[in-house]
Amino acid sequence: QMEEAIESLVTSTVTKLLEEAGFKQPPVNPLLIGAHHGIYFMVRPLPEANVEYKTIRHEESWVVTLNGEPPPDSQTVAAARAISSILINIPEDLNEVREEIIERGAEEILMPKSWFEESIKSFGYDVPELKRRFGVTYEVVAARTLQFRRSFLTIFDDQMVVKRMASKGLDISAEPSLAEKEILQRALESSTYQRASDSNALIECHPLPLESGIQRVFCFKVPK
């Protein structure tokens, strides 16, 4: 019941916000949504490196300061989270899941469900292509795919696991399987997308070199 309430709140609010701002296809610029609602953005370095944004209310308007240190696509995600935190009217009985609602609101602003489903039909689960289409970070778009395909996602930096997540209802093991590590190795050696399938799962690895020189790889494991 709570899940239904969250879904209904997020979808109805975000649909209205996108319509008001005139967005009919991606990418969505959250700053233009803000402009319709008295929310003004400025970008500058924030003293706390891990803080994405800060909000201050001035009577009927808001000023959101985005941390200028992260790259533009990360700032776009932060702006969508700020919009979500201000414009989704969260009822008291859902306050305990406030952070989840804000995150889901930001996802829906940047990657509306119907648009994302259409893009998957066109491009499959191609993380770089979906990133280009929606103008968000690789991590955010990869995480979004978990809601449309029952799967596990592991993010590696130079073969080290930096994050593991899974679609709802899947129990995630602490360590990647040998098969995942094998496909990861092939992706690293070739610097190209690799996939393999066995009786248990389909495994796909997308290598994405970072400016720092670190080789980041997004690996999906889709159980059969």
CSV table of N, CA, C and O in Angstrom, one decimal, residues 45-120:
chain,number,residue,atom,x,y,z
A,45,PRO,N,31.4,26.3,-5.6
A,45,PRO,CA,31.9,25.2,-4.7
A,45,PRO,C,31.3,25.4,-3.3
A,45,PRO,O,31.2,26.5,-2.8
A,46,LEU,N,30.9,24.2,-2.8
A,46,LEU,CA,30.4,24.2,-1.4
A,46,LEU,C,31.5,23.6,-0.5
A,46,LEU,O,32.3,22.8,-0.9
A,47,PRO,N,31.6,24.2,0.7
A,47,PRO,CA,32.7,23.7,1.6
A,47,PRO,C,32.7,22.2,1.9
A,47,PRO,O,33.8,21.6,2.0
A,48,GLU,N,31.5,21.6,2.0
A,48,GLU,CA,31.5,20.2,2.2
A,48,GLU,C,31.5,19.5,0.9
A,48,GLU,O,30.5,19.6,0.1
A,49,ALA,N,32.5,18.8,0.6
A,49,ALA,CA,32.7,18.1,-0.8
A,49,ALA,C,31.6,17.2,-1.1
A,49,ALA,O,31.3,17.0,-2.3
A,50,ASN,N,31.1,16.5,-0.1
A,50,ASN,CA,30.1,15.4,-0.4
A,50,ASN,C,28.6,16.0,-0.5
A,50,ASN,O,27.7,15.2,-0.6
A,51,VAL,N,28.4,17.3,-0.3
A,51,VAL,CA,27.1,17.9,-0.4
A,51,VAL,C,26.8,18.3,-1.8
A,51,VAL,O,27.6,19.1,-2.4
A,52,GLU,N,25.7,17.8,-2.4
A,52,GLU,CA,25.3,18.1,-3.8
A,52,GLU,C,24.7,19.5,-3.9
A,52,GLU,O,25.0,20.1,-4.9
A,53,TYR,N,23.9,19.9,-3.0
A,53,TYR,CA,23.2,21.1,-3.1
A,53,TYR,C,22.7,21.6,-1.7
A,53,TYR,O,22.7,20.8,-0.8
A,54,LYS,N,22.4,22.9,-1.6
A,54,LYS,CA,21.8,23.5,-0.4
A,54,LYS,C,20.6,24.3,-0.9
A,54,LYS,O,20.7,25.0,-1.9
A,55,THR,N,19.6,24.3,-0.1
A,55,THR,CA,18.4,25.1,-0.4
A,55,THR,C,18.1,26.2,0.7
A,55,THR,O,18.3,25.9,1.9
A,56,ILE,N,17.7,27.4,0.2
A,56,ILE,CA,17.3,28.4,1.2
A,56,ILE,C,16.0,29.0,0.7
A,56,ILE,O,15.8,29.3,-0.5
A,57,ARG,N,15.0,29.2,1.6
A,57,ARG,CA,13.7,29.7,1.2
A,57,ARG,C,13.7,31.2,1.5
A,57,ARG,O,14.1,31.7,2.5
A,58,HIS,N,13.2,32.0,0.4
A,58,HIS,CA,13.0,33.4,0.6
A,58,HIS,C,11.5,33.7,0.3
A,58,HIS,O,11.1,33.8,-0.9
A,59,GLU,N,10.7,33.8,1.4
A,59,GLU,CA,9.3,34.0,1.2
A,59,GLU,C,8.7,33.0,0.3
A,59,GLU,O,8.7,31.8,0.6
A,60,GLU,N,8.2,33.4,-0.9
A,60,GLU,CA,7.6,32.4,-1.8
A,60,GLU,C,8.6,31.7,-2.8
A,60,GLU,O,8.2,30.9,-3.6
A,61,SER,N,9.8,32.1,-2.8
A,61,SER,CA,10.8,31.5,-3.7
A,61,SER,C,11.9,30.8,-3.0
A,61,SER,O,12.0,30.9,-1.8
A,62,TRP,N,12.7,30.1,-3.7
A,62,TRP,CA,13.8,29.3,-3.2
A,62,TRP,C,15.1,29.6,-4.0
A,62,TRP,O,15.0,29.9,-5.2
A,63,VAL,N,16.2,29.5,-3.3
A,63,VAL,CA,17.5,29.6,-4.0
A,63,VAL,C,18.2,28.3,-3.7
A,63,VAL,O,18.4,27.9,-2.5
A,64,VAL,N,18.6,27.6,-4.8
A,64,VAL,CA,19.3,26.3,-4.6
A,64,VAL,C,20.8,26.6,-5.1
A,64,VAL,O,21.0,27.1,-6.2
A,65,THR,N,21.7,26.3,-4.2
A,65,THR,CA,23.1,26.3,-4.6
A,65,THR,C,23.6,24.9,-4.9
A,65,THR,O,23.6,24.1,-4.1
A,66,LEU,N,24.0,24.8,-6.2
A,66,LEU,CA,24.6,23.5,-6.6
A,66,LEU,C,26.1,23.5,-6.4
A,66,LEU,O,26.7,24.5,-6.6
A,67,ASN,N,26.6,22.4,-5.9
A,67,ASN,CA,28.0,22.3,-5.7
A,67,ASN,C,28.7,22.3,-7.1
A,67,ASN,O,28.4,21.4,-8.0
A,68,GLY,N,29.6,23.2,-7.4
A,68,GLY,CA,30.2,23.4,-8.7
A,68,GLY,C,31.4,22.5,-8.9
A,68,GLY,O,31.9,22.5,-10.1
A,69,GLU,N,31.7,21.7,-7.9
A,69,GLU,CA,32.9,20.8,-8.1
A,69,GLU,C,32.6,19.6,-9.0
A,69,GLU,O,33.4,19.2,-9.9
A,70,PRO,N,31.4,18.9,-8.9
A,70,PRO,CA,31.1,17.7,-9.7
A,70,PRO,C,30.9,18.2,-11.2
A,70,PRO,O,30.6,19.3,-11.4
A,71,PRO,N,31.0,17.2,-12.1
A,71,PRO,CA,30.8,17.6,-13.6
A,71,PRO,C,29.3,17.9,-13.8
A,71,PRO,O,28.4,17.7,-13.0
A,72,PRO,N,29.0,18.5,-15.0
A,72,PRO,CA,27.7,19.0,-15.3
A,72,PRO,C,26.6,18.0,-15.2
A,72,PRO,O,25.5,18.3,-14.7
A,73,ASP,N,26.8,16.7,-15.6
A,73,ASP,CA,25.8,15.7,-15.5
A,73,ASP,C,25.4,15.4,-14.1
A,73,ASP,O,24.3,15.1,-13.8
A,74,SER,N,26.4,15.5,-13.2
A,74,SER,CA,26.1,15.3,-11.8
A,74,SER,C,25.4,16.4,-11.2
A,74,SER,O,24.5,16.3,-10.3
A,75,GLN,N,25.7,17.6,-11.7
A,75,GLN,CA,24.9,18.8,-11.2
A,75,GLN,C,23.4,18.7,-11.7
A,75,GLN,O,22.5,19.2,-11.0
A,76,THR,N,23.2,18.2,-12.9
A,76,THR,CA,21.8,18.0,-13.4
A,76,THR,C,21.1,17.1,-12.4
A,76,THR,O,19.9,17.4,-12.1
A,77,VAL,N,21.7,16.0,-12.0
A,77,VAL,CA,21.1,15.0,-11.1
A,77,VAL,C,20.8,15.7,-9.8
A,77,VAL,O,19.7,15.6,-9.2
A,78,ALA,N,21.7,16.5,-9.3
A,78,ALA,CA,21.5,17.2,-8.0
A,78,ALA,C,20.4,18.2,-8.1
A,78,ALA,O,19.6,18.4,-7.2
A,79,ALA,N,20.3,18.9,-9.2
A,79,ALA,CA,19.2,19.9,-9.4
A,79,ALA,C,17.9,19.2,-9.4
A,79,ALA,O,16.9,19.7,-8.9
A,80,ALA,N,17.8,18.0,-10.0
A,80,ALA,CA,16.5,17.3,-10.0
A,80,ALA,C,16.2,16.8,-8.6
A,80,ALA,O,15.0,16.9,-8.3
A,81,ARG,N,17.1,16.4,-7.8
A,81,ARG,CA,16.9,16.1,-6.4
A,81,ARG,C,16.4,17.3,-5.7
A,81,ARG,O,15.5,17.1,-4.8
A,82,ALA,N,17.0,18.4,-5.9
A,82,ALA,CA,16.5,19.6,-5.2
A,82,ALA,C,15.1,20.0,-5.6
A,82,ALA,O,14.2,20.3,-4.7
A,83,ILE,N,14.8,19.9,-6.9
A,83,ILE,CA,13.4,20.2,-7.4
A,83,ILE,C,12.4,19.2,-6.7
A,83,ILE,O,11.3,19.6,-6.2
A,84,SER,N,12.8,18.0,-6.7
A,84,SER,CA,12.0,16.9,-6.1
A,84,SER,C,11.7,17.2,-4.6
A,84,SER,O,10.6,17.1,-4.1
A,85,SER,N,12.8,17.6,-3.9
A,85,SER,CA,12.6,17.8,-2.4
A,85,SER,C,11.7,19.0,-2.1
A,85,SER,O,11.1,19.1,-1.1
A,86,ILE,N,11.7,20.0,-3.0
A,86,ILE,CA,10.9,21.2,-2.8
A,86,ILE,C,9.5,21.1,-3.3
A,86,ILE,O,8.5,21.5,-2.6
A,87,LEU,N,9.3,20.5,-4.5
A,87,LEU,CA,8.0,20.5,-5.2
A,87,LEU,C,7.1,19.3,-5.0
A,87,LEU,O,5.9,19.3,-5.3
A,88,ILE,N,7.7,18.2,-4.5
A,88,ILE,CA,6.8,17.0,-4.2
A,88,ILE,C,6.3,17.2,-2.7
A,88,ILE,O,7.0,17.3,-1.8
A,89,ASN,N,5.0,17.4,-2.6
A,89,ASN,CA,4.3,17.6,-1.4
A,89,ASN,C,4.1,16.3,-0.6
A,89,ASN,O,3.2,15.6,-0.8
A,90,ILE,N,5.1,16.0,0.2
A,90,ILE,CA,5.1,14.7,0.9
A,90,ILE,C,4.2,14.7,2.1
A,90,ILE,O,4.4,15.5,3.1
A,91,PRO,N,3.1,13.9,2.2
A,91,PRO,CA,2.2,13.9,3.3
A,91,PRO,C,2.9,13.3,4.6
A,91,PRO,O,3.9,12.6,4.5
A,92,GLU,N,2.4,13.7,5.7
A,92,GLU,CA,3.0,13.3,7.0
A,92,GLU,C,3.2,11.8,7.1
A,92,GLU,O,4.2,11.3,7.7
A,93,ASP,N,2.2,11.0,6.7
A,93,ASP,CA,2.3,9.6,6.9
A,93,ASP,C,3.4,8.9,6.0
A,93,ASP,O,3.7,7.7,6.1
A,94,LEU,N,4.0,9.7,5.1
A,94,LEU,CA,5.1,9.2,4.2
A,94,LEU,C,6.4,9.8,4.6
A,94,LEU,O,7.4,9.6,3.9
A,95,ASN,N,6.5,10.6,5.7
A,95,ASN,CA,7.7,11.3,6.0
A,95,ASN,C,8.9,10.3,6.3
A,95,ASN,O,10.0,10.7,6.1
A,96,GLU,N,8.6,9.1,6.8
A,96,GLU,CA,9.7,8.2,7.1
A,96,GLU,C,10.4,7.7,5.8
A,96,GLU,O,11.5,7.2,5.9
A,97,VAL,N,9.7,7.8,4.7
A,97,VAL,CA,10.4,7.4,3.4
A,97,VAL,C,10.7,8.7,2.5
A,97,VAL,O,10.7,8.6,1.3
A,98,ARG,N,10.8,9.8,3.2
A,98,ARG,CA,11.1,11.1,2.5
A,98,ARG,C,12.2,11.0,1.5
A,98,ARG,O,12.1,11.4,0.3
A,99,GLU,N,13.4,10.4,1.9
A,99,GLU,CA,14.6,10.4,1.1
A,99,GLU,C,14.3,9.5,-0.2
A,99,GLU,O,14.8,9.8,-1.3
A,100,GLU,N,13.6,8.4,0.0
A,100,GLU,CA,13.3,7.5,-1.1
A,100,GLU,C,12.4,8.3,-2.1
A,100,GLU,O,12.6,8.2,-3.3
A,101,ILE,N,11.4,9.0,-1.6
A,101,ILE,CA,10.5,9.8,-2.5
A,101,ILE,C,11.3,10.8,-3.3
A,101,ILE,O,11.1,11.0,-4.5
A,102,ILE,N,12.2,11.5,-2.6
A,102,ILE,CA,13.0,12.6,-3.3
A,102,ILE,C,13.8,11.9,-4.4
A,102,ILE,O,13.9,12.4,-5.5
A,103,GLU,N,14.4,10.8,-4.1
A,103,GLU,CA,15.3,10.1,-5.1
A,103,GLU,C,14.4,9.6,-6.3
A,103,GLU,O,14.8,9.8,-7.4
A,104,ARG,N,13.3,9.0,-6.0
A,104,ARG,CA,12.4,8.5,-7.0
A,104,ARG,C,11.8,9.7,-7.8
A,104,ARG,O,11.6,9.6,-9.1
A,105,GLY,N,11.6,10.8,-7.2
A,105,GLY,CA,11.1,12.0,-7.9
A,105,GLY,C,12.1,12.5,-8.9
A,105,GLY,O,11.8,12.8,-10.0
A,106,ALA,N,13.4,12.5,-8.4
A,106,ALA,CA,14.5,13.0,-9.3
A,106,ALA,C,14.6,12.1,-10.5
A,106,ALA,O,14.8,12.5,-11.6
A,107,GLU,N,14.5,10.7,-10.3
A,107,GLU,CA,14.6,9.8,-11.4
A,107,GLU,C,13.5,10.0,-12.4
A,107,GLU,O,13.7,10.0,-13.6
A,108,GLU,N,12.3,10.2,-11.9
A,108,GLU,CA,11.1,10.4,-12.8
A,108,GLU,C,11.2,11.7,-13.5
A,108,GLU,O,10.8,11.8,-14.7
A,109,ILE,N,11.8,12.8,-12.9
A,109,ILE,CA,12.0,14.0,-13.6
A,109,ILE,C,12.9,13.9,-14.8
A,109,ILE,O,12.7,14.3,-15.9
A,110,LEU,N,14.1,13.2,-14.5
A,110,LEU,CA,15.1,13.1,-15.5
A,110,LEU,C,14.9,12.0,-16.5
A,110,LEU,O,15.3,12.1,-17.7
A,111,MET,N,14.2,10.9,-16.0
A,111,MET,CA,14.0,9.7,-16.9
A,111,MET,C,12.6,9.2,-16.7
A,111,MET,O,12.4,8.1,-16.1
A,112,PRO,N,11.6,9.9,-17.1
A,112,PRO,CA,10.2,9.4,-16.9
A,112,PRO,C,10.0,8.0,-17.4
A,112,PRO,O,10.6,7.6,-18.5
A,113,LYS,N,9.2,7.3,-16.7
A,113,LYS,CA,9.1,5.9,-17.0
A,113,LYS,C,8.7,5.6,-18.4
A,113,LYS,O,9.3,4.7,-19.1
A,114,SER,N,7.7,6.3,-19.0
A,114,SER,CA,7.3,6.0,-20.3
A,114,SER,C,8.4,6.3,-21.4
A,114,SER,O,8.6,5.6,-22.3
A,115,TRP,N,9.1,7.4,-21.1
A,115,TRP,CA,10.2,7.7,-22.0
A,115,TRP,C,11.3,6.7,-22.0
A,115,TRP,O,11.9,6.3,-23.0
A,116,PHE,N,11.6,6.3,-20.7
A,116,PHE,CA,12.7,5.3,-20.5
A,116,PHE,C,12.3,4.0,-21.2
A,116,PHE,O,13.2,3.3,-21.8
A,117,GLU,N,11.1,3.6,-21.0
A,117,GLU,CA,10.6,2.3,-21.7
A,117,GLU,C,10.8,2.4,-23.2
A,117,GLU,O,11.2,1.4,-23.9
A,118,GLU,N,10.4,3.5,-23.8
A,118,GLU,CA,10.6,3.7,-25.2
A,118,GLU,C,12.0,3.7,-25.6
A,118,GLU,O,12.4,3.1,-26.7
A,119,SER,N,12.9,4.3,-24.8
A,119,SER,CA,14.3,4.3,-25.2
A,119,SER,C,14.9,2.9,-25.1
A,119,SER,O,15.8,2.5,-25.9
A,120,ILE,N,14.5,2.1,-24.1
A,120,ILE,CA,14.9,0.7,-24.0
A,120,ILE,C,14.5,-0.1,-25.3
A,120,ILE,O,15.3,-0.9,-25.8
